[in-house]
GROMACS .gro file of N, CA and C in nm:
model
  435
    1UNK      N    1  14.539  -0.180 -16.134
    1UNK     CA    2  14.456  -0.095 -16.212
    1UNK      C    3  14.493  -0.115 -16.362
    2UNK      N    4  14.385  -0.145 -16.438
    2UNK     CA    5  14.410  -0.161 -16.580
    2UNK      C    6  14.436  -0.031 -16.653
    3UNK      N    7  14.459  -0.042 -16.783
    3UNK     CA    8  14.487   0.078 -16.857
    3UNK      C    9  14.381   0.175 -16.871
    4UNK      N   10  14.255   0.127 -16.897
    4UNK     CA   11  14.143   0.218 -16.899
    4UNK      C   12  14.118   0.286 -16.775
    5UNK      N   13  14.129   0.210 -16.661
    5UNK     CA   14  14.121   0.284 -16.538
    5UNK      C   15  14.219   0.385 -16.515
    6UNK      N   16  14.348   0.365 -16.550
    6UNK     CA   17  14.453   0.457 -16.534
    6UNK      C   18  14.425   0.579 -16.628
    7UNK      N   19  14.384   0.565 -16.743
    7UNK     CA   20  14.355   0.669 -16.834
    7UNK      C   21  14.239   0.759 -16.773
    8UNK      N   22  14.131   0.692 -16.727
    8UNK     CA   23  14.021   0.778 -16.680
    8UNK      C   24  14.061   0.844 -16.551
    9UNK      N   25  14.129   0.779 -16.466
    9UNK     CA   26  14.173   0.840 -16.328
    9UNK      C   27  14.277   0.957 -16.359
   10UNK      N   28  14.362   0.928 -16.446
   10UNK     CA   29  14.467   1.044 -16.481
   10UNK      C   30  14.396   1.166 -16.543
   11UNK      N   31  14.307   1.140 -16.634
   11UNK     CA   32  14.239   1.256 -16.698
   11UNK      C   33  14.145   1.317 -16.596
   12UNK      N   34  14.083   1.253 -16.515
   12UNK     CA   35  13.994   1.306 -16.402
   12UNK      C   36  14.076   1.399 -16.323
   13UNK      N   37  14.188   1.357 -16.282
   13UNK     CA   38  14.271   1.434 -16.192
   13UNK      C   39  14.326   1.559 -16.262
   14UNK      N   40  14.359   1.557 -16.391
   14UNK     CA   41  14.404   1.668 -16.472
   14UNK      C   42  14.283   1.769 -16.487
   15UNK      N   43  14.180   1.735 -16.529
   15UNK     CA   44  14.061   1.813 -16.556
   15UNK      C   45  13.997   1.871 -16.419
   16UNK      N   46  13.996   1.787 -16.314
   16UNK     CA   47  13.951   1.833 -16.181
   16UNK      C   48  14.040   1.953 -16.132
   17UNK      N   49  14.168   1.946 -16.157
   17UNK     CA   50  14.253   2.057 -16.117
   17UNK      C   51  14.226   2.182 -16.200
   18UNK      N   52  14.203   2.159 -16.322
   18UNK     CA   53  14.178   2.269 -16.422
   18UNK      C   54  14.044   2.332 -16.409
   19UNK      N   55  13.934   2.263 -16.354
   19UNK     CA   56  13.807   2.299 -16.351
   19UNK      C   57  13.761   2.296 -16.212
   20UNK      N   58  13.816   2.371 -16.114
   20UNK     CA   59  13.781   2.357 -15.971
   20UNK      C   60  13.628   2.400 -15.940
   21UNK      N   61  13.554   2.463 -16.015
   21UNK     CA   62  13.423   2.503 -15.996
   21UNK      C   63  13.332   2.395 -16.050
   22UNK      N   64  13.365   2.291 -16.103
   22UNK     CA   65  13.278   2.183 -16.158
   22UNK      C   66  13.315   2.054 -16.110
   23UNK      N   67  13.214   1.964 -16.099
   23UNK     CA   68  13.239   1.829 -16.062
   23UNK      C   69  13.303   1.755 -16.178
   24UNK      N   70  13.406   1.682 -16.160
   24UNK     CA   71  13.473   1.597 -16.276
   24UNK      C   72  13.496   1.453 -16.220
   25UNK      N   73  13.454   1.364 -16.299
   25UNK     CA   74  13.476   1.220 -16.255
   25UNK      C   75  13.468   1.124 -16.378
   26UNK      N   76  13.504   1.005 -16.349
   26UNK     CA   77  13.504   0.902 -16.457
   26UNK      C   78  13.365   0.844 -16.470
   27UNK      N   79  13.338   0.794 -16.590
   27UNK     CA   80  13.196   0.737 -16.616
   27UNK      C   81  13.167   0.619 -16.525
   28UNK      N   82  13.263   0.551 -16.479
   28UNK     CA   83  13.238   0.437 -16.388
   28UNK      C   84  13.219   0.474 -16.246
   29UNK      N   85  13.240   0.598 -16.215
   29UNK     CA   86  13.232   0.649 -16.073
   29UNK      C   87  13.092   0.694 -16.049
   30UNK      N   88  13.028   0.628 -15.953
   30UNK     CA   89  12.892   0.649 -15.919
   30UNK      C   90  12.876   0.801 -15.873
   31UNK      N   91  12.969   0.855 -15.801
   31UNK     CA   92  12.956   1.002 -15.755
   31UNK      C   93  12.956   1.092 -15.871
   32UNK      N   94  13.043   1.059 -15.964
   32UNK     CA   95  13.047   1.146 -16.076
   32UNK      C   96  12.917   1.146 -16.160
   33UNK      N   97  12.865   1.026 -16.176
   33UNK     CA   98  12.738   1.021 -16.245
   33UNK      C   99  12.624   1.076 -16.170
   34UNK      N  100  12.621   1.073 -16.045
   34UNK     CA  101  12.530   1.141 -15.958
   34UNK      C  102  12.531   1.298 -15.977
   35UNK      N  103  12.657   1.349 -15.978
   35UNK     CA  104  12.681   1.484 -16.000
   35UNK      C  105  12.639   1.526 -16.149
   36UNK      N  106  12.664   1.432 -16.236
   36UNK     CA  107  12.630   1.452 -16.374
   36UNK      C  108  12.477   1.475 -16.390
   37UNK      N  109  12.410   1.399 -16.311
   37UNK     CA  110  12.256   1.406 -16.326
   37UNK      C  111  12.200   1.519 -16.232
   38UNK      N  112  12.280   1.585 -16.154
   38UNK     CA  113  12.231   1.685 -16.059
   38UNK      C  114  12.221   1.820 -16.142
   39UNK      N  115  12.159   1.916 -16.067
   39UNK     CA  116  12.137   2.045 -16.115
   39UNK      C  117  12.269   2.127 -16.141
   40UNK      N  118  12.367   2.094 -16.066
   40UNK     CA  119  12.498   2.169 -16.068
   40UNK      C  120  12.581   2.131 -16.189
   41UNK      N  121  12.549   2.017 -16.247
   41UNK     CA  122  12.628   1.976 -16.370
   41UNK      C  123  12.766   1.909 -16.341
   42UNK      N  124  12.823   1.863 -16.443
   42UNK     CA  125  12.954   1.795 -16.422
   42UNK      C  126  13.018   1.770 -16.551
   43UNK      N  127  13.143   1.722 -16.545
   43UNK     CA  128  13.218   1.676 -16.665
   43UNK      C  129  13.252   1.533 -16.632
   44UNK      N  130  13.203   1.444 -16.722
   44UNK     CA  131  13.242   1.302 -16.705
   44UNK      C  132  13.328   1.250 -16.819
   45UNK      N  133  13.433   1.176 -16.780
   45UNK     CA  134  13.531   1.131 -16.869
   45UNK      C  135  13.519   0.984 -16.888
   46UNK      N  136  13.510   0.936 -17.011
   46UNK     CA  137  13.498   0.790 -17.032
   46UNK      C  138  13.593   0.753 -17.144
   47UNK      N  139  13.678   0.653 -17.122
   47UNK     CA  140  13.777   0.596 -17.210
   47UNK      C  141  13.729   0.459 -17.253
   48UNK      N  142  13.754   0.428 -17.393
   48UNK     CA  143  13.708   0.304 -17.434
   48UNK      C  144  13.735   0.296 -17.581
   49UNK      N  145  13.665   0.208 -17.654
   49UNK     CA  146  13.676   0.179 -17.800
   49UNK      C  147  13.827   0.173 -17.846
   50UNK      N  148  13.897   0.070 -17.790
   50UNK     CA  149  14.034   0.055 -17.832
   50UNK      C  150  14.051   0.010 -17.971
   51UNK      N  151  14.146   0.047 -18.034
   51UNK     CA  152  14.180  -0.004 -18.166
   51UNK      C  153  14.325  -0.008 -18.190
   52UNK      N  154  14.371  -0.100 -18.266
   52UNK     CA  155  14.516  -0.104 -18.300
   52UNK      C  156  14.521  -0.095 -18.449
   53UNK      N  157  14.554   0.019 -18.500
   53UNK     CA  158  14.556   0.057 -18.647
   53UNK      C  159  14.651  -0.038 -18.722
   54UNK      N  160  14.768  -0.063 -18.668
   54UNK     CA  161  14.875  -0.134 -18.740
   54UNK      C  162  14.917  -0.251 -18.636
   55UNK      N  163  14.866  -0.375 -18.671
   55UNK     CA  164  14.893  -0.483 -18.590
   55UNK      C  165  15.041  -0.511 -18.560
   56UNK      N  166  15.131  -0.466 -18.658
   56UNK     CA  167  15.281  -0.491 -18.632
   56UNK      C  168  15.342  -0.384 -18.542
   57UNK      N  169  15.265  -0.276 -18.509
   57UNK     CA  170  15.328  -0.171 -18.427
   57UNK      C  171  15.261  -0.174 -18.280
   58UNK      N  172  15.330  -0.130 -18.185
   58UNK     CA  173  15.268  -0.148 -18.039
   58UNK      C  174  15.197  -0.025 -17.998
   59UNK      N  175  15.136   0.044 -18.087
   59UNK     CA  176  15.044   0.161 -18.053
   59UNK      C  177  14.906   0.132 -18.056
   60UNK      N  178  14.828   0.189 -17.954
   60UNK     CA  179  14.693   0.159 -17.945
   60UNK      C  180  14.618   0.296 -17.947
   61UNK      N  181  14.504   0.305 -17.999
   61UNK     CA  182  14.426   0.432 -18.005
   61UNK      C  183  14.305   0.406 -17.910
   62UNK      N  184  14.272   0.496 -17.832
   62UNK     CA  185  14.169   0.494 -17.731
   62UNK      C  186  14.081   0.616 -17.743
   63UNK      N  187  13.950   0.592 -17.772
   63UNK     CA  188  13.858   0.709 -17.779
   63UNK      C  189  13.817   0.755 -17.650
   64UNK      N  190  13.841   0.891 -17.625
   64UNK     CA  191  13.811   0.942 -17.494
   64UNK      C  192  13.692   1.053 -17.515
   65UNK      N  193  13.589   1.018 -17.431
   65UNK     CA  194  13.468   1.115 -17.437
   65UNK      C  195  13.474   1.206 -17.317
   66UNK      N  196  13.464   1.337 -17.337
   66UNK     CA  197  13.454   1.436 -17.235
   66UNK      C  198  13.303   1.493 -17.245
   67UNK      N  199  13.221   1.460 -17.157
   67UNK     CA  200  13.082   1.487 -17.161
   67UNK      C  201  13.041   1.580 -17.053
   68UNK      N  202  12.982   1.695 -17.088
   68UNK     CA  203  12.938   1.796 -16.983
   68UNK      C  204  12.788   1.811 -16.989
   69UNK      N  205  12.731   1.854 -16.867
   69UNK     CA  206  12.595   1.865 -16.870
   69UNK      C  207  12.553   1.963 -16.748
   70UNK      N  208  12.453   2.042 -16.779
   70UNK     CA  209  12.388   2.120 -16.662
   70UNK      C  210  12.240   2.116 -16.674
   71UNK      N  211  12.164   2.135 -16.573
   71UNK     CA  212  12.028   2.127 -16.575
   71UNK      C  213  11.972   2.253 -16.625
   72UNK      N  214  11.858   2.256 -16.706
   72UNK     CA  215  11.800   2.368 -16.761
   72UNK      C  216  11.749   2.463 -16.637
   73UNK      N  217  11.702   2.397 -16.534
   73UNK     CA  218  11.648   2.483 -16.419
   73UNK      C  219  11.752   2.549 -16.359
   74UNK      N  220  11.871   2.498 -16.338
   74UNK     CA  221  11.985   2.564 -16.275
   74UNK      C  222  12.071   2.650 -16.367
   75UNK      N  223  12.045   2.633 -16.497
   75UNK     CA  224  12.119   2.709 -16.594
   75UNK      C  225  12.035   2.765 -16.714
   76UNK      N  226  11.930   2.841 -16.685
   76UNK     CA  227  11.835   2.871 -16.780
   76UNK      C  228  11.898   2.958 -16.903
   77UNK      N  229  12.000   3.038 -16.873
   77UNK     CA  230  12.065   3.121 -16.969
   77UNK      C  231  12.183   3.052 -17.038
   78UNK      N  232  12.210   2.928 -17.012
   78UNK     CA  233  12.323   2.857 -17.071
   78UNK      C  234  12.460   2.909 -17.035
   79UNK      N  235  12.462   2.988 -16.933
   79UNK     CA  236  12.587   3.055 -16.887
   79UNK      C  237  12.692   2.954 -16.838
   80UNK      N  238  12.634   2.871 -16.747
   80UNK     CA  239  12.728   2.766 -16.679
   80UNK      C  240  12.779   2.657 -16.780
   81UNK      N  241  12.695   2.615 -16.870
   81UNK     CA  242  12.730   2.515 -16.967
   81UNK      C  243  12.833   2.569 -17.070
   82UNK      N  244  12.818   2.696 -17.092
   82UNK     CA  245  12.909   2.767 -17.183
   82UNK      C  246  13.042   2.772 -17.127
   83UNK      N  247  13.040   2.811 -16.991
   83UNK     CA  248  13.169   2.823 -16.917
   83UNK      C  249  13.240   2.692 -16.908
   84UNK      N  250  13.159   2.582 -16.870
   84UNK     CA  251  13.220   2.447 -16.864
   84UNK      C  252  13.278   2.409 -17.005
   85UNK      N  253  13.203   2.425 -17.109
   85UNK     CA  254  13.247   2.398 -17.245
   85UNK      C  255  13.376   2.463 -17.277
   86UNK      N  256  13.374   2.594 -17.267
   86UNK     CA  257  13.486   2.675 -17.296
   86UNK      C  258  13.614   2.632 -17.223
   87UNK      N  259  13.612   2.614 -17.091
   87UNK     CA  260  13.717   2.573 -17.010
   87UNK      C  261  13.764   2.429 -17.044
   88UNK      N  262  13.669   2.339 -17.080
   88UNK     CA  263  13.713   2.208 -17.112
   88UNK      C  264  13.782   2.210 -17.245
   89UNK      N  265  13.732   2.278 -17.338
   89UNK     CA  266  13.798   2.288 -17.469
   89UNK      C  267  13.939   2.341 -17.457
   90UNK      N  268  13.949   2.453 -17.379
   90UNK     CA  269  14.072   2.517 -17.373
   90UNK      C  270  14.176   2.432 -17.295
   91UNK      N  271  14.139   2.367 -17.195
   91UNK     CA  272  14.231   2.274 -17.128
   91UNK      C  273  14.268   2.152 -17.215
   92UNK      N  274  14.171   2.093 -17.275
   92UNK     CA  275  14.206   1.976 -17.363
   92UNK      C  276  14.299   2.005 -17.478
   93UNK      N  277  14.285   2.125 -17.530
   93UNK     CA  278  14.370   2.175 -17.634
   93UNK      C  279  14.513   2.200 -17.583
   94UNK      N  280  14.538   2.237 -17.447
   94UNK     CA  281  14.656   2.273 -17.394
   94UNK      C  282  14.738   2.150 -17.350
   95UNK      N  283  14.673   2.029 -17.329
   95UNK     CA  284  14.732   1.908 -17.284
   95UNK      C  285  14.847   1.870 -17.369
   96UNK      N  286  14.963   1.862 -17.324
   96UNK     CA  287  15.087   1.814 -17.385
   96UNK      C  288  15.103   1.662 -17.370
   97UNK      N  289  15.181   1.610 -17.457
   97UNK     CA  290  15.209   1.471 -17.451
   97UNK      C  291  15.288   1.433 -17.326
   98UNK      N  292  15.391   1.507 -17.281
   98UNK     CA  293  15.452   1.481 -17.148
   98UNK      C  294  15.353   1.485 -17.035
   99UNK      N  295  15.268   1.581 -17.026
   99UNK     CA  296  15.183   1.590 -16.915
   99UNK      C  297  15.080   1.478 -16.915
  100UNK      N  298  15.036   1.435 -17.025
  100UNK     CA  299  14.942   1.320 -17.035
  100UNK      C  300  15.015   1.194 -16.998
  101UNK      N  301  15.137   1.170 -17.051
  101UNK     CA  302  15.211   1.058 -17.015
  101UNK      C  303  15.233   1.034 -16.861
  102UNK      N  304  15.263   1.149 -16.797
  102UNK     CA  305  15.289   1.141 -16.661
  102UNK      C  306  15.162   1.119 -16.576
  103UNK      N  307  15.054   1.182 -16.620
  103UNK     CA  308  14.927   1.168 -16.544
  103UNK      C  309  14.864   1.034 -16.567
  104UNK      N  310  14.885   0.978 -16.681
  104UNK     CA  311  14.833   0.841 -16.710
  104UNK      C  312  14.905   0.732 -16.680
  105UNK      N  313  15.038   0.744 -16.654
  105UNK     CA  314  15.133   0.633 -16.621
  105UNK      C  315  15.143   0.552 -16.743
  106UNK      N  316  15.130   0.603 -16.864
  106UNK     CA  317  15.141   0.532 -16.985
  106UNK      C  318  15.231   0.612 -17.083
  107UNK      N  319  15.277   0.546 -17.185
  107UNK     CA  320  15.350   0.618 -17.280
  107UNK      C  321  15.258   0.681 -17.379
  108UNK      N  322  15.220   0.795 -17.363
  108UNK     CA  323  15.130   0.869 -17.455
  108UNK      C  324  15.211   0.931 -17.574
  109UNK      N  325  15.165   0.915 -17.691
  109UNK     CA  326  15.232   0.966 -17.803
  109UNK      C  327  15.151   1.057 -17.886
  110UNK      N  328  15.017   1.063 -17.863
  110UNK     CA  329  14.922   1.150 -17.937
  110UNK      C  330  14.790   1.176 -17.865
  111UNK      N  331  14.734   1.305 -17.882
  111UNK     CA  332  14.615   1.349 -17.826
  111UNK      C  333  14.548   1.429 -17.942
  112UNK      N  334  14.456   1.366 -18.007
  112UNK     CA  335  14.402   1.424 -18.135
  112UNK      C  336  14.250   1.447 -18.118
  113UNK      N  337  14.202   1.568 -18.144
  113UNK     CA  338  14.058   1.596 -18.146
  113UNK      C  339  13.990   1.518 -18.264
  114UNK      N  340  13.871   1.459 -18.227
  114UNK     CA  341  13.801   1.382 -18.324
  114UNK      C  342  13.660   1.429 -18.348
  115UNK      N  343  13.590   1.487 -18.251
  115UNK     CA  344  13.460   1.534 -18.280
  115UNK      C  345  13.406   1.618 -18.166
  116UNK      N  346  13.288   1.682 -18.195
  116UNK     CA  347  13.216   1.772 -18.093
  116UNK      C  348  13.075   1.774 -18.122
  117UNK      N  349  12.997   1.780 -18.018
  117UNK     CA  350  12.850   1.792 -18.030
  117UNK      C  351  12.810   1.871 -17.917
  118UNK      N  352  12.696   1.951 -17.932
  118UNK     CA  353  12.643   2.034 -17.818
  118UNK      C  354  12.499   2.051 -17.850
  119UNK      N  355  12.419   2.052 -17.744
  119UNK     CA  356  12.267   2.065 -17.759
  119UNK      C  357  12.194   2.082 -17.628
  120UNK      N  358  12.063   2.079 -17.635
  120UNK     CA  359  11.978   2.090 -17.519
  120UNK      C  360  11.856   2.004 -17.546
  121UNK      N  361  11.810   1.946 -17.437
  121UNK     CA  362  11.675   1.887 -17.439
  121UNK      C  363  11.578   1.982 -17.365
  122UNK      N  364  11.481   2.013 -17.432
  122UNK     CA  365  11.385   2.109 -17.375
  122UNK      C  366  11.335   2.081 -17.236
  123UNK      N  367  11.348   2.178 -17.157
  123UNK     CA  368  11.313   2.180 -17.004
  123UNK      C  369  11.379   2.065 -16.930
  124UNK      N  370  11.492   2.022 -16.978
  124UNK     CA  371  11.561   1.916 -16.907
  124UNK      C  372  11.710   1.941 -16.888
  125UNK      N  373  11.785   1.953 -16.993
  125UNK     CA  374  11.941   1.967 -16.978
  125UNK      C  375  11.997   2.031 -17.095
  126UNK      N  376  12.118   2.087 -17.068
  126UNK     CA  377  12.210   2.141 -17.170
  126UNK      C  378  12.333   2.042 -17.162
  127UNK      N  379  12.393   2.016 -17.268
  127UNK     CA  380  12.507   1.928 -17.266
  127UNK      C  381  12.596   1.937 -17.386
  128UNK      N  382  12.713   1.874 -17.377
  128UNK     CA  383  12.808   1.868 -17.497
  128UNK      C  384  12.886   1.746 -17.488
  129UNK      N  385  12.958   1.710 -17.588
  129UNK     CA  386  13.052   1.599 -17.590
  129UNK      C  387  13.163   1.625 -17.684
  130UNK      N  388  13.281   1.614 -17.627
  130UNK     CA  389  13.406   1.640 -17.698
  130UNK      C  390  13.480   1.497 -17.713
  131UNK      N  391  13.518   1.465 -17.832
  131UNK     CA  392  13.584   1.335 -17.851
  131UNK      C  393  13.732   1.351 -17.888
  132UNK      N  394  13.814   1.285 -17.815
  132UNK     CA  395  13.952   1.287 -17.846
  132UNK      C  396  13.995   1.144 -17.869
  133UNK      N  397  14.112   1.131 -17.949
  133UNK     CA  398  14.178   1.005 -17.962
  133UNK      C  399  14.315   1.012 -17.890
  134UNK      N  400  14.333   0.921 -17.802
  134UNK     CA  401  14.463   0.914 -17.729
  134UNK      C  402  14.542   0.807 -17.788
  135UNK      N  403  14.661   0.825 -17.824
  135UNK     CA  404  14.743   0.725 -17.878
  135UNK      C  405  14.851   0.681 -17.765
  136UNK      N  406  14.858   0.561 -17.741
  136UNK     CA  407  14.957   0.513 -17.638
  136UNK      C  408  15.024   0.395 -17.685
  137UNK      N  409  15.148   0.372 -17.626
  137UNK     CA  410  15.211   0.248 -17.655
  137UNK      C  411  15.248   0.180 -17.521
  138UNK      N  412  15.296   0.052 -17.528
  138UNK     CA  413  15.327  -0.029 -17.407
  138UNK      C  414  15.211  -0.048 -17.318
  139UNK      N  415  15.102  -0.091 -17.373
  139UNK     CA  416  14.969  -0.109 -17.293
  139UNK      C  417  14.976  -0.223 -17.207
  140UNK      N  418  14.926  -0.212 -17.087
  140UNK     CA  419  14.898  -0.311 -16.983
  140UNK      C  420  14.752  -0.338 -16.982
  141UNK      N  421  14.696  -0.447 -17.051
  141UNK     CA  422  14.549  -0.462 -17.039
  141UNK      C  423  14.492  -0.520 -16.902
  142UNK      N  424  14.574  -0.599 -16.831
  142UNK     CA  425  14.530  -0.657 -16.706
  142UNK      C  426  14.623  -0.623 -16.593
  143UNK      N  427  14.569  -0.571 -16.494
  143UNK     CA  428  14.647  -0.540 -16.372
  143UNK      C  429  14.711  -0.654 -16.311
  144UNK      N  430  14.824  -0.640 -16.255
  144UNK     CA  431  14.896  -0.757 -16.190
  144UNK      C  432  14.870  -0.741 -16.039
  145UNK      N  433  14.842  -0.859 -15.967
  145UNK     CA  434  14.824  -0.834 -15.816
  145UNK      C  435  14.949  -0.801 -15.752
   0.00000   0.00000   0.00000
C-alpha cells in the first residue's frame, strides 16, 4: 500500500469511528462514491497534491479534502448536512499528531486547516469541503511486494 492509500485508509477509519451515522470512505472507493451520490449522503476523504516545501528536508505536505454531501430531497431543511459538517469539523480539529501518526502508519508532524467551502445546488444537493494540510516525514511512495 502506498502512502496516499495509507493516508486515505487511516483517515477513513478514524472518521468512520467518529461518525457512525454517516457513510465514510476514500475517494477511490466505489462504495464510498456510490454512498456520496445517494440520498443518505456521505463523507469522502481524498489525499493528494503532494509538495515538498524544502527540498533539503524530508518533510512532505499532502492536501487532504474532506467532502460531505446530502440530497436536497432527503435533507430539505439542511439538518443532516449541518450535523455532518459540525461533527466533521469537531473531529478534524481534535485529531492529534500521535493519533494521526498511528492511524496513518506514517510519521505525521502537522495537521493544519487550509480552507472551507459550503453550498447547495438548487433541487439537487447540499455539500461542503474542508481542506487540511497533512505534514509527514519518512514517506514511502511505492509499496514493496
